[in-house]
Amino acid sequence: MTQPLPRDPEDALNPDAGDTSGDVVRCDACPVLCRIRRGQAGACDRYANEGGKLVRLDPLLLLQRRVDAGGAVVPFLEPGKPWDGTLISASNTFVTGIGATTTYPDYKPAPFIVASKADGVDVVTVVTEGIFSYCGLKLKIDTDRFLGPEQAAVRVQGEQVGHVTTAEYGSQMLALGGVRHLTGGSKKEGNVTCDAMLKLANREAVDLAIDGGARVRVQAGAPPIVNGEAEVRMRVGCGSATIGIFARQWLGHADEVIVVDDHITGVLTEHQAGRFLDMRPAGIRVRGRKSTPGRYFKVAEPGQGWGGTDISDPLSIIERIDAKAAWPGLRLLMVSTTGEDAAYFVLDDNLQPVKAPMPAPLRVVVERIAENCEPARATVLFMGGAGGSLRAGVTENPVRLTRSVRELVTRVTCGGAPVYVWPGGGITLMVDVLRMPERSFGYVPTPALVLPIEFTLPLDAYREMGGHMDSAVGLESVLREGRWRAEGWRDDNPWPVGTK
Ligand code: SF4
């Protein structure tokens, strides 16, 4: 289901304000404080007025291991059916923040503080849906094509939602969202940014336009589509690395190999790999700035052509051929870092490269370059700061939670998925949206993203940090009182409670 653009918070304060008939209920799960008519949903579509009662529309999500740490099959909660009272072990059932609701203001205890036992130790998991005004997405786009200059604006519907950041090894990184786009620009910029982030985080495709660059369709886990073409291969490495990997396989079949790459173009006979193989210098000088022997920067401009450059004719990067070093009959292979583009030339009597059919042994190596490329994918990491007021729902002394996370006493998960917590102050975390359950994210029109977050720690440590001990309940209580559904645990995620 595609969610609509975030609504204006003002719309939520409907004219029935002040109604005392019970037909209107007030939601206080976020600062918008919607007043919701009977049978209708609030501005974020997460809460509704059902028969005069405020309800969270998505049920609480429980994740269950099918087999416990000792190898025994775990009795399973049946989706859609009320709990029949069967003994369900809390050590195999994890209560996620999905559908958990939010407490606002945060000084109230989190919606669920679930006590259980793991490895003979009493533990608690504090569960909530966090509202993140300070959040963004880091996108890793596996491509060597030029997406846009560093710092260029990334736009959706004409609004800037982020920018191009560094190019990494075979990938272009984009940074989307962040508090400045969510709250620091126009209302439309904030809403469009929130909507684009919500869709990407919930694994939907979003079309991005980059100033001075490409149009890219991005979807978590799917090949990026650059200017209408699906990217297939992630390059094997830079031009120099490609030479390092395949030099020996070219020996005896080519007198020179030039691997065209936007970042580092490699020239075999000049490169250390060619020297080690005692290859004769071929005297073919490429354009650009020489970094070290056989490694050249900026042989062309970035673009959609060979190796992420703007060239379609590989010979255009040859600056000169040294008559003292080159010889008629010299065999030259030019290839890109994905093997998608390759051409074979032989120098004529005037030392001019003449295109020729590629010999089979060279064709094999070109195909091996392609084989060594991994499938191109788009990765979406959510990044947000949980170091703010939501900590008060966990403990009366929030800095102790921060320290406990830093000291690895408290484990943080998002919908059960492992997170990376940045060093330094606060609890600034990153999580791969593909490791979270589907449609884990929601929004509120402040605008901000809403996502599940769970803190798991030993009960003793929870007591010491000033946790809301009186609010701790057993799993049975959650099953009895809450609206819930159960799904199987993803085996590629580590079980977050205890050590097994
Ligand atoms: S936007 Fe959603 S969470 Fe916020 S008050 Fe309205 S219904 Fe409640």
PDB file of C-alpha atoms in Angstrom, residues 256-360:
ATOM      1  CA  GLU A 256      49.554  -3.786 -23.845  1.00  0.00           C
ATOM      2  CA  VAL A 257      46.288  -3.645 -21.907  1.00  0.00           C
ATOM      3  CA  ILE A 258      44.623  -0.400 -20.895  1.00  0.00           C
ATOM      4  CA  VAL A 259      41.799  -0.692 -18.372  1.00  0.00           C
ATOM      5  CA  VAL A 260      39.622   2.395 -18.733  1.00  0.00           C
ATOM      6  CA  ASP A 261      38.211   3.746 -15.479  1.00  0.00           C
ATOM      7  CA  ASP A 262      36.924   7.136 -14.397  1.00  0.00           C
ATOM      8  CA  HIS A 263      38.962   7.055 -11.210  1.00  0.00           C
ATOM      9  CA  ILE A 264      42.191   5.136 -11.910  1.00  0.00           C
ATOM     10  CA  THR A 265      42.964   3.951 -15.433  1.00  0.00           C
ATOM     11  CA  GLY A 266      45.551   1.181 -15.566  1.00  0.00           C
ATOM     12  CA  VAL A 267      48.266   0.664 -18.215  1.00  0.00           C
ATOM     13  CA  LEU A 268      49.707  -2.840 -17.997  1.00  0.00           C
ATOM     14  CA  THR A 269      53.309  -2.527 -19.179  1.00  0.00           C
ATOM     15  CA  GLU A 270      53.945   0.569 -17.046  1.00  0.00           C
ATOM     16  CA  HIS A 271      52.160  -0.882 -14.017  1.00  0.00           C
ATOM     17  CA  GLN A 272      54.051  -2.758 -11.332  1.00  0.00           C
ATOM     18  CA  ALA A 273      52.206  -5.930 -12.366  1.00  0.00           C
ATOM     19  CA  GLY A 274      53.592  -5.642 -15.922  1.00  0.00           C
ATOM     20  CA  ARG A 275      57.081  -4.850 -14.651  1.00  0.00           C
ATOM     21  CA  PHE A 276      57.065  -7.955 -12.472  1.00  0.00           C
ATOM     22  CA  LEU A 277      56.132  -9.989 -15.540  1.00  0.00           C
ATOM     23  CA  ASP A 278      59.070  -8.414 -17.484  1.00  0.00           C
ATOM     24  CA  MET A 279      56.745  -6.937 -20.087  1.00  0.00           C
ATOM     25  CA  ARG A 280      58.332  -4.660 -22.673  1.00  0.00           C
ATOM     26  CA  PRO A 281      57.193  -1.006 -22.361  1.00  0.00           C
ATOM     27  CA  ALA A 282      54.721  -0.406 -25.215  1.00  0.00           C
ATOM     28  CA  GLY A 283      55.120   3.392 -25.425  1.00  0.00           C
ATOM     29  CA  ILE A 284      51.384   4.127 -25.420  1.00  0.00           C
ATOM     30  CA  ARG A 285      50.769   7.221 -23.291  1.00  0.00           C
ATOM     31  CA  VAL A 286      47.241   7.899 -22.068  1.00  0.00           C
ATOM     32  CA  ARG A 287      45.792  11.291 -21.207  1.00  0.00           C
ATOM     33  CA  GLY A 288      45.246  12.478 -17.672  1.00  0.00           C
ATOM     34  CA  ARG A 289      47.403  12.888 -14.623  1.00  0.00           C
ATOM     35  CA  LYS A 290      49.919  10.196 -13.828  1.00  0.00           C
ATOM     36  CA  SER A 291      49.700   9.113 -10.217  1.00  0.00           C
ATOM     37  CA  THR A 292      52.235   6.304 -10.043  1.00  0.00           C
ATOM     38  CA  PRO A 293      53.629   4.115 -12.873  1.00  0.00           C
ATOM     39  CA  GLY A 294      50.756   2.642 -14.894  1.00  0.00           C
ATOM     40  CA  ARG A 295      48.042   4.452 -12.872  1.00  0.00           C
ATOM     41  CA  TYR A 296      46.345   7.548 -14.355  1.00  0.00           C
ATOM     42  CA  PHE A 297      43.674   9.875 -12.950  1.00  0.00           C
ATOM     43  CA  LYS A 298      41.121  11.829 -15.016  1.00  0.00           C
ATOM     44  CA  VAL A 299      41.769  10.331 -18.453  1.00  0.00           C
ATOM     45  CA  ALA A 300      38.362  11.748 -19.432  1.00  0.00           C
ATOM     46  CA  GLU A 301      35.345  13.400 -17.878  1.00  0.00           C
ATOM     47  CA  PRO A 302      32.894  11.327 -15.815  1.00  0.00           C
ATOM     48  CA  GLY A 303      29.856  10.080 -17.715  1.00  0.00           C
ATOM     49  CA  GLN A 304      27.798   7.135 -18.880  1.00  0.00           C
ATOM     50  CA  GLY A 305      30.450   5.634 -21.192  1.00  0.00           C
ATOM     51  CA  TRP A 306      33.392   3.262 -20.759  1.00  0.00           C
ATOM     52  CA  GLY A 307      34.334   2.672 -17.103  1.00  0.00           C
ATOM     53  CA  GLY A 308      32.184   5.551 -15.853  1.00  0.00           C
ATOM     54  CA  THR A 309      33.870   8.060 -18.161  1.00  0.00           C
ATOM     55  CA  ASP A 310      32.157  10.034 -20.918  1.00  0.00           C
ATOM     56  CA  ILE A 311      33.986   8.252 -23.745  1.00  0.00           C
ATOM     57  CA  SER A 312      32.528   5.866 -26.287  1.00  0.00           C
ATOM     58  CA  ASP A 313      35.721   5.653 -28.402  1.00  0.00           C
ATOM     59  CA  PRO A 314      38.491   4.191 -26.202  1.00  0.00           C
ATOM     60  CA  LEU A 315      41.231   5.477 -28.512  1.00  0.00           C
ATOM     61  CA  SER A 316      40.257   9.020 -27.530  1.00  0.00           C
ATOM     62  CA  ILE A 317      42.161   8.624 -24.248  1.00  0.00           C
ATOM     63  CA  ILE A 318      45.453   7.853 -26.023  1.00  0.00           C
ATOM     64  CA  GLU A 319      47.579  10.989 -26.012  1.00  0.00           C
ATOM     65  CA  ARG A 320      50.462   9.693 -28.118  1.00  0.00           C
ATOM     66  CA  ILE A 321      52.284   6.564 -29.221  1.00  0.00           C
ATOM     67  CA  ASP A 322      56.036   6.765 -28.782  1.00  0.00           C
ATOM     68  CA  ALA A 323      57.713   5.653 -32.033  1.00  0.00           C
ATOM     69  CA  LYS A 324      60.877   4.748 -30.165  1.00  0.00           C
ATOM     70  CA  ALA A 325      59.112   2.263 -27.931  1.00  0.00           C
ATOM     71  CA  ALA A 326      56.094   0.965 -29.910  1.00  0.00           C
ATOM     72  CA  TRP A 327      56.348  -1.348 -32.894  1.00  0.00           C
ATOM     73  CA  PRO A 328      54.186  -2.402 -35.869  1.00  0.00           C
ATOM     74  CA  GLY A 329      52.069  -5.425 -34.972  1.00  0.00           C
ATOM     75  CA  LEU A 330      51.801  -4.418 -31.291  1.00  0.00           C
ATOM     76  CA  ARG A 331      48.651  -6.033 -29.841  1.00  0.00           C
ATOM     77  CA  LEU A 332      46.541  -3.682 -27.705  1.00  0.00           C
ATOM     78  CA  LEU A 333      43.511  -4.607 -25.583  1.00  0.00           C
ATOM     79  CA  MET A 334      41.316  -1.863 -24.159  1.00  0.00           C
ATOM     80  CA  VAL A 335      38.670  -2.891 -21.657  1.00  0.00           C
ATOM     81  CA  SER A 336      36.407  -1.347 -19.008  1.00  0.00           C
ATOM     82  CA  THR A 337      36.311  -2.367 -15.350  1.00  0.00           C
ATOM     83  CA  THR A 338      33.088  -4.350 -15.799  1.00  0.00           C
ATOM     84  CA  GLY A 339      34.104  -6.038 -19.052  1.00  0.00           C
ATOM     85  CA  GLU A 340      30.984  -4.506 -20.643  1.00  0.00           C
ATOM     86  CA  ASP A 341      33.143  -2.578 -23.095  1.00  0.00           C
ATOM     87  CA  ALA A 342      36.217  -4.075 -24.752  1.00  0.00           C
ATOM     88  CA  ALA A 343      38.077  -3.628 -28.050  1.00  0.00           C
ATOM     89  CA  TYR A 344      41.204  -5.128 -29.585  1.00  0.00           C
ATOM     90  CA  PHE A 345      43.630  -3.255 -31.841  1.00  0.00           C
ATOM     91  CA  VAL A 346      46.854  -4.027 -33.704  1.00  0.00           C
ATOM     92  CA  LEU A 347      49.316  -1.209 -34.586  1.00  0.00           C
ATOM     93  CA  ASP A 348      49.903  -0.845 -38.356  1.00  0.00           C
ATOM     94  CA  ASP A 349      53.180   0.147 -39.998  1.00  0.00           C
ATOM     95  CA  ASN A 350      52.507   3.783 -39.097  1.00  0.00           C
ATOM     96  CA  LEU A 351      51.905   2.778 -35.479  1.00  0.00           C
ATOM     97  CA  GLN A 352      48.194   3.586 -35.826  1.00  0.00           C
ATOM     98  CA  PRO A 353      45.801   1.300 -33.882  1.00  0.00           C
ATOM     99  CA  VAL A 354      43.595  -0.707 -36.244  1.00  0.00           C
ATOM    100  CA  LYS A 355      40.598  -2.548 -34.814  1.00  0.00           C
ATOM    101  CA  ALA A 356      40.800  -6.331 -35.209  1.00  0.00           C
ATOM    102  CA  PRO A 357      38.814  -9.384 -34.067  1.00  0.00           C
ATOM    103  CA  MET A 358      39.646 -10.183 -30.460  1.00  0.00           C
ATOM    104  CA  PRO A 359      41.648 -13.398 -30.027  1.00  0.00           C
ATOM    105  CA  ALA A 360      39.856 -16.094 -28.039  1.00  0.00           C
TER     106      ALA A 360
END
